[in-house]
Coordinates of N, CA and C in Angstrom, one line a residue:
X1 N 1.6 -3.5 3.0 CA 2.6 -2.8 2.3 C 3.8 -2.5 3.2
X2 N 5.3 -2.4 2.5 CA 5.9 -2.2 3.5 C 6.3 -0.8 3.4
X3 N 6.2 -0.2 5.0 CA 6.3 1.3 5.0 C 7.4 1.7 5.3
X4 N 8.7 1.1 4.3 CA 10.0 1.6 3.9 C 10.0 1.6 2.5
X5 N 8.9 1.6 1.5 CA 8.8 1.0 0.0 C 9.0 2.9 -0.4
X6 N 9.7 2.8 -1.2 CA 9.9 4.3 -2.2 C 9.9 4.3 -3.5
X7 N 9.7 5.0 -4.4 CA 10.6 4.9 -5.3 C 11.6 5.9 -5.9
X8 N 12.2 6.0 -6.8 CA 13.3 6.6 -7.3 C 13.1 8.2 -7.0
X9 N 11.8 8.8 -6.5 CA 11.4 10.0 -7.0 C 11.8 10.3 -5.1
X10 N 11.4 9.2 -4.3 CA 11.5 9.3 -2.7 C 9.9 9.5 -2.0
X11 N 8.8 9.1 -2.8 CA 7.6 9.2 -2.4 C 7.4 7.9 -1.8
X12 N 7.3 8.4 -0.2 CA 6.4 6.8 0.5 C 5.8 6.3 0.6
X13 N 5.3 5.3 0.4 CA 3.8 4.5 0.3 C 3.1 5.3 2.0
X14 N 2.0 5.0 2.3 CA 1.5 5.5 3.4 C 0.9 4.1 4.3
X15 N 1.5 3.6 5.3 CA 1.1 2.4 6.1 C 0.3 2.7 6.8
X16 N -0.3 1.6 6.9 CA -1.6 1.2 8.0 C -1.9 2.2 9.0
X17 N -1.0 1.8 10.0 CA -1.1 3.3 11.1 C -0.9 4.4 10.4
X18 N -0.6 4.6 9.4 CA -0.6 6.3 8.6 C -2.2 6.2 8.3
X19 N -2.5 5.9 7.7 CA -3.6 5.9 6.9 C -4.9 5.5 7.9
X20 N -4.9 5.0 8.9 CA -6.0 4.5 10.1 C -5.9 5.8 10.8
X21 N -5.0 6.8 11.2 CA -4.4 7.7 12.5 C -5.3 8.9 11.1
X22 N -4.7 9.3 10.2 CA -4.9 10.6 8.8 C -6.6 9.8 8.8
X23 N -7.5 8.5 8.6 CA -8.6 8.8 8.7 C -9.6 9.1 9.5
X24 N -8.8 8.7 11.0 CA -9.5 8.5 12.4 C -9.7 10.5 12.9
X25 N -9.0 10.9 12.6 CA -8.6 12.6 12.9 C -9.2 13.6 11.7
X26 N -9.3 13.0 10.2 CA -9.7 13.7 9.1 C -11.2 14.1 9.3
X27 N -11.2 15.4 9.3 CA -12.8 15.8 8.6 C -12.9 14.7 7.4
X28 N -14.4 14.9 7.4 CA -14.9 13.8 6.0 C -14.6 14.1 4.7
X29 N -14.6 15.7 4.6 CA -13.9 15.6 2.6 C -12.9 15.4 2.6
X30 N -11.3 15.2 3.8 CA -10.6 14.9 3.6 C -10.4 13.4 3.7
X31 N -10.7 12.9 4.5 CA -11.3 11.2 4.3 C -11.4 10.5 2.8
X32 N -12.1 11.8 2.2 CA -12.7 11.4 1.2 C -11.8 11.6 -0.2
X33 N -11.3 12.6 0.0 CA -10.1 12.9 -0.6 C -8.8 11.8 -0.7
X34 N -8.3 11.4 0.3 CA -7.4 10.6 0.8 C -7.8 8.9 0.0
X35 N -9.4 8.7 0.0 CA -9.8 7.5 -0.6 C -9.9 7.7 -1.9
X36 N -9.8 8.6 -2.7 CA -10.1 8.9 -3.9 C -8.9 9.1 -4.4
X37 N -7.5 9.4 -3.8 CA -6.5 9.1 -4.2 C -5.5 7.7 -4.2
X38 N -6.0 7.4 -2.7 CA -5.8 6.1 -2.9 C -6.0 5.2 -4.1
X39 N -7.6 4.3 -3.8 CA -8.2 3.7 -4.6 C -8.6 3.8 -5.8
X40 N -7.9 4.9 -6.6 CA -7.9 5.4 -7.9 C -7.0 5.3 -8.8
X41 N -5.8 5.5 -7.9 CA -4.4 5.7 -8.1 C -4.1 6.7 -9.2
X42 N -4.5 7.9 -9.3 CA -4.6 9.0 -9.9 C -3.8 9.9 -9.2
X43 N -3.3 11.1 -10.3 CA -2.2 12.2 -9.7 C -3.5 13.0 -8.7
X44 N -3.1 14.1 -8.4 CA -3.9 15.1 -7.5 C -4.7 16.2 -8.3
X45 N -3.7 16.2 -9.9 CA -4.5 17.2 -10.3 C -5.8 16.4 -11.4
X46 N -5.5 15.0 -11.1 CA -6.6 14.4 -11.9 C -7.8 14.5 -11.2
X47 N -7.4 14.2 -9.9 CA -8.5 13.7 -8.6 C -9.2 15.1 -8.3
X48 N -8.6 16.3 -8.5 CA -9.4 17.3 -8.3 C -10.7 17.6 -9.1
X49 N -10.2 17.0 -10.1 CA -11.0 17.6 -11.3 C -12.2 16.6 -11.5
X50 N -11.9 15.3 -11.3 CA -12.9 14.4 -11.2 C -14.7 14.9 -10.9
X51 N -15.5 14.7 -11.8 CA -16.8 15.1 -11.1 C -17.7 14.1 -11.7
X52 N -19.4 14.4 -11.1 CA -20.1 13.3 -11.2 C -20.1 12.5 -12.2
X53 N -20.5 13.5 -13.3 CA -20.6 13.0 -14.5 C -19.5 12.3 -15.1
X54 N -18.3 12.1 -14.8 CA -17.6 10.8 -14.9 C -17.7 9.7 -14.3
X55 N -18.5 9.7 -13.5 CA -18.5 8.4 -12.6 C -20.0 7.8 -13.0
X56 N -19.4 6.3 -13.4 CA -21.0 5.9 -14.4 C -20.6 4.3 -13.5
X57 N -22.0 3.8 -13.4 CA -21.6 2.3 -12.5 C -20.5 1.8 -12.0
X58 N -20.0 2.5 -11.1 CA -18.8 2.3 -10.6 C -17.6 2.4 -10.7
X59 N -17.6 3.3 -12.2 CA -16.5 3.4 -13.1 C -16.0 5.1 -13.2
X60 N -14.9 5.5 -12.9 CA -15.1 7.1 -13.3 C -13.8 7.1 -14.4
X61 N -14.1 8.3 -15.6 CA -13.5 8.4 -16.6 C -12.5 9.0 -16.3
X62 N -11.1 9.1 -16.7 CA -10.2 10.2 -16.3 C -9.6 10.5 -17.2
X63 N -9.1 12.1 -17.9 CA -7.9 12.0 -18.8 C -6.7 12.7 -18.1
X64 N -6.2 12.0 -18.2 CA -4.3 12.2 -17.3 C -4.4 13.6 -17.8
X65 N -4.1 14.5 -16.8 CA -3.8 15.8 -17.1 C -2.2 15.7 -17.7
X66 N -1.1 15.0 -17.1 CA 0.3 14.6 -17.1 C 0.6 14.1 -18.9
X67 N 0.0 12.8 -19.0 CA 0.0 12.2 -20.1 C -1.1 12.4 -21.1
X68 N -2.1 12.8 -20.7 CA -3.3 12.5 -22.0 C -3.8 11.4 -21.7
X69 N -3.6 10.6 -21.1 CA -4.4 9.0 -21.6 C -5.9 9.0 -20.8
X70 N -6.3 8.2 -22.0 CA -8.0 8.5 -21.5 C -8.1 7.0 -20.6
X71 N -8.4 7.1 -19.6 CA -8.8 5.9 -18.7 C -10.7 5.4 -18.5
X72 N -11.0 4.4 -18.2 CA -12.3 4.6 -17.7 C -11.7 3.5 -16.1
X73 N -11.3 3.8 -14.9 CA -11.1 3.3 -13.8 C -12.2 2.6 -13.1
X74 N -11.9 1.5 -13.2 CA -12.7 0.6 -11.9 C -12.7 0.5 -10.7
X75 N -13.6 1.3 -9.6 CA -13.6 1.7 -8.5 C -13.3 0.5 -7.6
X76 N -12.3 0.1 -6.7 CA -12.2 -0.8 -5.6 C -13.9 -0.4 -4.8
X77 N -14.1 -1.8 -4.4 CA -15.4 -1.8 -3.6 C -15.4 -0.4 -2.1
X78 N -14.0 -0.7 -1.1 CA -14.0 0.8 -0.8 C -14.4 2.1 -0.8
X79 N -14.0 2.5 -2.2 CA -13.6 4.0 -2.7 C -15.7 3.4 -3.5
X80 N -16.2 2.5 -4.5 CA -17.5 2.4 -5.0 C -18.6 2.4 -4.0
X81 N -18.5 2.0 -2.9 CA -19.3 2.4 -1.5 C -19.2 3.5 -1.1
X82 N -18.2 4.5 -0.9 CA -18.4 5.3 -0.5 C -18.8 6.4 -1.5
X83 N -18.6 6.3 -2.4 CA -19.2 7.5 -3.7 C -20.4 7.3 -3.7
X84 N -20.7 6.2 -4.0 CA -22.1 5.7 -3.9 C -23.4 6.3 -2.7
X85 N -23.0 6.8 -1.2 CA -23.7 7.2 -0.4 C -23.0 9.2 -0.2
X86 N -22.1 8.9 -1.4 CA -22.0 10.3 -0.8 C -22.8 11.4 -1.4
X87 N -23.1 12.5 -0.9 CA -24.4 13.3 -1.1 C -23.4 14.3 -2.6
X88 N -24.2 14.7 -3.2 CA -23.7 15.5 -4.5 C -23.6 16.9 -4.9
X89 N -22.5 17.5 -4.0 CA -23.1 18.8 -3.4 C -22.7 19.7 -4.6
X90 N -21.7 19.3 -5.4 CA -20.9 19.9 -6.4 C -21.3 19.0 -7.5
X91 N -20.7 20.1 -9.0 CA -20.8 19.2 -9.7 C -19.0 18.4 -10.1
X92 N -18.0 18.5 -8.8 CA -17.1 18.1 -8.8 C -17.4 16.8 -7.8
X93 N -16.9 15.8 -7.7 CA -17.0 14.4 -6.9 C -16.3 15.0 -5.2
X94 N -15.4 15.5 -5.5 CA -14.7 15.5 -4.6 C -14.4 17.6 -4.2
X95 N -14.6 17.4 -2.8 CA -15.0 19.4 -2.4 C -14.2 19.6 -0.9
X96 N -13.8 20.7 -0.5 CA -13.1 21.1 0.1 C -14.1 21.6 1.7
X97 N -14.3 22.1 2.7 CA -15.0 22.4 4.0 C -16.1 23.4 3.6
X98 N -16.0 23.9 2.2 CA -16.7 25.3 1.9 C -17.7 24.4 1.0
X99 N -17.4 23.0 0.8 CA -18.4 22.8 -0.7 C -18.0 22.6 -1.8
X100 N -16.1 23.3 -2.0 CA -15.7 23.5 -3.6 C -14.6 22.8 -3.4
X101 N -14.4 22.3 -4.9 CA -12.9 22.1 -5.1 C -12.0 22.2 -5.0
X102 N -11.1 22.0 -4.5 CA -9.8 22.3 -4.5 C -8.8 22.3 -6.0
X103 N -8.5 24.5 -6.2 CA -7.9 24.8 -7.5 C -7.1 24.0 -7.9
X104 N -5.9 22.9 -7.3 CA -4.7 23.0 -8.0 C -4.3 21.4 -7.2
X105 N -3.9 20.9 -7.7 CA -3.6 19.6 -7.0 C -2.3 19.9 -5.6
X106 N -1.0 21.6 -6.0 CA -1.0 22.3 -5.0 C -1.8 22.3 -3.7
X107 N -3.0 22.8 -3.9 CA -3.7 23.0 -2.7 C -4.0 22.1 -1.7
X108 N -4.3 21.1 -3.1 CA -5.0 19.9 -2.1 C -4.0 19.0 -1.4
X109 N -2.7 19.0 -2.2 CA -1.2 17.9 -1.5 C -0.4 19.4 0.0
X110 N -0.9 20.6 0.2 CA -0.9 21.2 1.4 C -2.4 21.0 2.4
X111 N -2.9 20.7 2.2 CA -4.2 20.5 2.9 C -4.0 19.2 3.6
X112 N -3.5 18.2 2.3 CA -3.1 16.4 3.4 C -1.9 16.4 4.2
X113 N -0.8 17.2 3.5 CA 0.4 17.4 3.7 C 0.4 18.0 5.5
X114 N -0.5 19.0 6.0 CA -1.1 19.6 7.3 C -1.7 19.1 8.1
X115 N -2.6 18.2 7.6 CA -3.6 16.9 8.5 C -2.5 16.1 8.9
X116 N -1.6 15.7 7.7 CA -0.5 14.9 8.3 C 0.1 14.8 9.3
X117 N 0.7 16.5 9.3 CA 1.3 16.8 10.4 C 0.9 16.8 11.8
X118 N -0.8 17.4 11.6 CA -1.2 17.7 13.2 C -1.3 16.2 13.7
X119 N -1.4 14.6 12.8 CA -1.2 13.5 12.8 C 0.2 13.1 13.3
X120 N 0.9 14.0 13.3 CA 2.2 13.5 14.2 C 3.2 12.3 12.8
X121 N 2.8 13.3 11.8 CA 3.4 12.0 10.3 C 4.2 13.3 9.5
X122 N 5.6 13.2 9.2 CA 6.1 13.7 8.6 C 7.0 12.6 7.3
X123 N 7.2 13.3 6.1 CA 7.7 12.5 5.2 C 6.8 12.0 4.1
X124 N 5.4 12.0 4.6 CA 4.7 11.4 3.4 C 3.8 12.2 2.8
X125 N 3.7 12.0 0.9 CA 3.3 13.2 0.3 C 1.6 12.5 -0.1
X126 N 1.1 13.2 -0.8 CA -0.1 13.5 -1.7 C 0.1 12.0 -2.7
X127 N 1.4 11.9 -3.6 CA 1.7 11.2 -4.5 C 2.0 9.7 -3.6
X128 N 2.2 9.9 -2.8 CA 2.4 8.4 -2.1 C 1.9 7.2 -2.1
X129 N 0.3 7.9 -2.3 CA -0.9 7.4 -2.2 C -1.2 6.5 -3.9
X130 N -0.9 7.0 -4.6 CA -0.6 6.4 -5.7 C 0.5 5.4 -5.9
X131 N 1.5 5.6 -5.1 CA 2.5 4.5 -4.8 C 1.4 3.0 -4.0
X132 N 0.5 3.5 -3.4 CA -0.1 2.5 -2.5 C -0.7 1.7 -3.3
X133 N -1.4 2.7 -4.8 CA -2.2 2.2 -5.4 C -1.7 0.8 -6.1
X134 N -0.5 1.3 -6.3 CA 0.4 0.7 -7.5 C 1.3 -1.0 -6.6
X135 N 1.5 -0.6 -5.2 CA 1.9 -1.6 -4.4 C 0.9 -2.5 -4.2
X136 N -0.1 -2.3 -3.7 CA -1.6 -3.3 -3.6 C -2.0 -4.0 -5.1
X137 N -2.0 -3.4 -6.1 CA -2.0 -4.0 -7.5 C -1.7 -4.9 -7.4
X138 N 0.1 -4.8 -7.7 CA 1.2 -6.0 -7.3 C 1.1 -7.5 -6.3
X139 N 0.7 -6.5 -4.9 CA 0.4 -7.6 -4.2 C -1.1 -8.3 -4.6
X140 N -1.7 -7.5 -5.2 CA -2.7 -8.9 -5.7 C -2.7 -9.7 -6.4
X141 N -1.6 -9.6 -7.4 CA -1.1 -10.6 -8.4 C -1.8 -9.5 -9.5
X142 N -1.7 -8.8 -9.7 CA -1.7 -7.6 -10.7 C -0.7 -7.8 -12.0
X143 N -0.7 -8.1 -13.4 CA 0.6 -8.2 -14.4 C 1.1 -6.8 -14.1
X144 N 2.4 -6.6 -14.8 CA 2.7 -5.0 -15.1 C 1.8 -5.0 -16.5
X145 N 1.0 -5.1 -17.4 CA 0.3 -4.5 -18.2 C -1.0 -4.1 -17.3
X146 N -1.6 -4.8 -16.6 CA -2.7 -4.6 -16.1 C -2.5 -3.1 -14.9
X147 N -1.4 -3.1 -14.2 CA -1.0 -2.1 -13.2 C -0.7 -1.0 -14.2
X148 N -0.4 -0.9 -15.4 CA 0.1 0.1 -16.4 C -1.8 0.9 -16.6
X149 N -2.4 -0.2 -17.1 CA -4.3 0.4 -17.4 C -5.0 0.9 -16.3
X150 N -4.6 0.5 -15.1 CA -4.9 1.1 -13.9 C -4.4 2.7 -13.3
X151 N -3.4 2.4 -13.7 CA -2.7 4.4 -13.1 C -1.9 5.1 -13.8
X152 N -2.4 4.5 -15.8 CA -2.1 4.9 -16.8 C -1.0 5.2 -17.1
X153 N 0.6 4.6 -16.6 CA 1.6 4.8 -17.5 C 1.9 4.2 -18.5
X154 N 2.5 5.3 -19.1 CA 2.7 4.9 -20.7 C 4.3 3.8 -20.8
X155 N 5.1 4.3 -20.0 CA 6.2 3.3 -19.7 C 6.0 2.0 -18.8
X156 N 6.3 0.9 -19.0 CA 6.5 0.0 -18.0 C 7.2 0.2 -16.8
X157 N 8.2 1.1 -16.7 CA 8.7 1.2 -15.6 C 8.7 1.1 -14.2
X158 N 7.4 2.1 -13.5 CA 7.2 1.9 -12.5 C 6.4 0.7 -12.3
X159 N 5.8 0.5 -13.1 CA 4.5 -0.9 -12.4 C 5.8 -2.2 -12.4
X160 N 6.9 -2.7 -13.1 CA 7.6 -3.3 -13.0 C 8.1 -3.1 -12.0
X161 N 8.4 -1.9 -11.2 CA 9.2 -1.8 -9.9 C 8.2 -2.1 -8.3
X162 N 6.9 -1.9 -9.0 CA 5.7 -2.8 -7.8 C 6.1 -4.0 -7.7
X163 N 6.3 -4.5 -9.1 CA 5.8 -5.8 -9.1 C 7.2 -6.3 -8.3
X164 N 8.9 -6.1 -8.9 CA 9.8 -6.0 -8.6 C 9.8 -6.2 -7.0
X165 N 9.7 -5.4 -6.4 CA 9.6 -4.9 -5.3 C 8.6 -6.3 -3.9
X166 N 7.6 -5.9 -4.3 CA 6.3 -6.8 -3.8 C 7.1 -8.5 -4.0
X167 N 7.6 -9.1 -5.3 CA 8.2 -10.3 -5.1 C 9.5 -10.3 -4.2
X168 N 10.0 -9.2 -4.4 CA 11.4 -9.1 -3.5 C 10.6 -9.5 -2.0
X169 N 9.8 -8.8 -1.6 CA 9.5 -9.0 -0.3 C 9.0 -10.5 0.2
X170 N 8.6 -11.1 -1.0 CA 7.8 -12.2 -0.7 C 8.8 -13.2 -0.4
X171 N 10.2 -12.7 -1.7 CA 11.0 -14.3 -1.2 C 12.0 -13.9 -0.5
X172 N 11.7 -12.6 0.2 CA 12.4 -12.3 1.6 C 11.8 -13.3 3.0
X173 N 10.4 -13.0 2.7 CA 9.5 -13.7 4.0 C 9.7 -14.9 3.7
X174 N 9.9 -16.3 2.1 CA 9.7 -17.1 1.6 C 11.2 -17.5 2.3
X175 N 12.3 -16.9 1.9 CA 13.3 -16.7 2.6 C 13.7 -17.2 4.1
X176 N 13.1 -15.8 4.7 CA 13.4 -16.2 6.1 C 12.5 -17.7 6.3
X177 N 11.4 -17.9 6.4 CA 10.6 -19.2 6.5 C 11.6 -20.4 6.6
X178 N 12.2 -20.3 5.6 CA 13.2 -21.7 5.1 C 14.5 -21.7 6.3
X179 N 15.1 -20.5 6.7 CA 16.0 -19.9 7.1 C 16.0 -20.5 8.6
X180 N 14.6 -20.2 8.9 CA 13.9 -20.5 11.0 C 14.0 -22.0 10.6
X181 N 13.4 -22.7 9.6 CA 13.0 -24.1 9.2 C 14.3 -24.8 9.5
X182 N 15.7 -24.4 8.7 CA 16.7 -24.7 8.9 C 17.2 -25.0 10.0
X183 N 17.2 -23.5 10.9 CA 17.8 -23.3 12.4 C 17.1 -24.5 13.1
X184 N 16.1 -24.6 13.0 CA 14.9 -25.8 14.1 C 15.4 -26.6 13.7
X185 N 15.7 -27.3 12.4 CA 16.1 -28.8 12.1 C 17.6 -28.7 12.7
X186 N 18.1 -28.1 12.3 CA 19.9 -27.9 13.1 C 19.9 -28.3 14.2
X187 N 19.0 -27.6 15.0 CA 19.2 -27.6 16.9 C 18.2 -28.8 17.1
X188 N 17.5 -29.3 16.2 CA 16.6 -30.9 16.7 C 17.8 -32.2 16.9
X189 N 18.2 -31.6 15.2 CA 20.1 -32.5 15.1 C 20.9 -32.8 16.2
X190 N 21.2 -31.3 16.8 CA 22.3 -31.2 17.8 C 21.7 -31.9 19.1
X191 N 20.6 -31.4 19.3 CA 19.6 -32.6 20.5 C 19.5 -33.8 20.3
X192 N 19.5 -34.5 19.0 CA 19.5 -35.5 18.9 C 20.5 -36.6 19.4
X193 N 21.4 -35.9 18.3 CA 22.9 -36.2 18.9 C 23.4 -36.2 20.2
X194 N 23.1 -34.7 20.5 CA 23.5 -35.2 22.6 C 22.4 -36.1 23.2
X195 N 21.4 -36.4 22.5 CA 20.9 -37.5 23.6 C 21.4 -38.9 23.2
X196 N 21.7 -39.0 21.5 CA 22.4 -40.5 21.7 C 23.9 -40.4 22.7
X197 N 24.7 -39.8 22.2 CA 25.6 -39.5 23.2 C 25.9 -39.7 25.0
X198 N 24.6 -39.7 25.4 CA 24.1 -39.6 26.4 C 23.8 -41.2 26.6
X199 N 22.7 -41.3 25.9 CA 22.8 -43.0 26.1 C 23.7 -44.1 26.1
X200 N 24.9 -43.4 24.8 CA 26.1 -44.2 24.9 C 26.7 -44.4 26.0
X201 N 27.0 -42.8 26.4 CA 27.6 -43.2 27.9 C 27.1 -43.8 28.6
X202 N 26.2 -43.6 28.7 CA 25.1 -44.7 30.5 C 25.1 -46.4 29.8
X203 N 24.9 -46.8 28.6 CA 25.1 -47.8 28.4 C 27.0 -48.6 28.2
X204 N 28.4 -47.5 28.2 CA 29.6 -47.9 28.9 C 29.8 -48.3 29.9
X205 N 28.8 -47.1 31.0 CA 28.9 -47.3 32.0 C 28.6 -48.6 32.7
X206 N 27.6 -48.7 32.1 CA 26.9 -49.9 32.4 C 27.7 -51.5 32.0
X207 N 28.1 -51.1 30.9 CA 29.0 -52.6 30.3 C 30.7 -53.0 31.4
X208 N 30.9 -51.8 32.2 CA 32.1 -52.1 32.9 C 31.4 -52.4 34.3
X209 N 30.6 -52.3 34.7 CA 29.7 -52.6 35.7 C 29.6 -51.3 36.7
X210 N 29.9 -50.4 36.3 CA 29.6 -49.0 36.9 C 27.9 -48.7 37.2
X211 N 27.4 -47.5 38.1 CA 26.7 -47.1 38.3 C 26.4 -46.2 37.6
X212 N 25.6 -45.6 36.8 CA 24.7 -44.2 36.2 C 24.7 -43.1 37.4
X213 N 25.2 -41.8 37.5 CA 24.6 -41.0 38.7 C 23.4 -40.4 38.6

């Protein structure tokens, strides 16, 4: 993903070194936290609320606190491995250093928002992570219907701005490719040309009975 991608609202996706550094330094419920927003691509106050009993073969139910929409989410292999071994200490999925939930999706976007920091990472929120969701979709060749049933908006909007966005990049790279391809054939040309050039001369030279130096 590229970690200048925003959208209209100013929420950053969270890159590689953000996200390797926030899980290398995280206690584990925040680890776990962090994966659950990710690979869900759910708001904070959905993810809080999330508990066992939604999560049925790899699938956990959600209803958008935001919009209403009732989802049943398909766990990335990721985020389904690790639920899978995680112990069930609540009857919430997801628990804070004490065991419990975290009240307010507030609490929990200052709790990542603080790990961030002592991570030496400022600028990136809670919500970002849902931007990630929505960016990886795209790059997998995700439709905007299919990215819409995944992080439940009711508007096309943003999932067309993944998709938007993710092609912009591609026939940037598609772009440059052609760009270097160009440059190399140009300067093979211009080599080309100075070596017949080259020959020309040594073969004048040669037809008036001169010497080559």
């Amino acid at each position: 993903c590229s970690s200048d991608l925003q959208d209209d609202d100013g929420h950053l996706i969270w890159p590689v070194e953000v996200i390797d550094k926030f899980d290398g330094w995280a206690e584990p419920y925040l680890r776990q936290y962090r994966m659950g927003l990710h690979y869900t691509g759910q708001r904070g106050g959905d993810v809080v609320k999330m508990k066992w009993a939604d999560y049925e073969r790899g699938k956990i139910f959600v209803t958008q606190e935001k919009t209403g929409e009732k989802l049943w989410i398909s766990c990335p292999a990721p985020l389904r491995t690790m639920l899978d071994a995680m112990p069930r200490i609540s009857d919430h999925i997801f628990t804070n250093s004490r065991g419990e939930p975290y009240g307010t999706a507030s609490t929990l976007s200052a709790a990542l928002r603080h790990h961030l920091r002592d991570c030496g990472f400022t600028g990136y929120t809670m919500h970002g992570l849902r931007k990630n969701a929505g960016v990886e979709l795209a790059l997998a060749g995700c439709t905007v219907p299919e990215i819409m049933a995944v992080l439940g908006h009711k508007s096309p909007k943003m999932a067309i701005f993944y998709v938007q966005q993710v092609n912009k990049e591609k026939l940037a790279e598609t772009a440059a490719a052609k760009w270097d391809a160009h440059i190399a054939a140009e300067a093979a040309q211009r080599a080309e040309a100075k070596q017949r050039n080259v020959a020309a001369r040594r073969q004048q030279i040669r037809t008036i009975g001169g010497t080559p130096v």
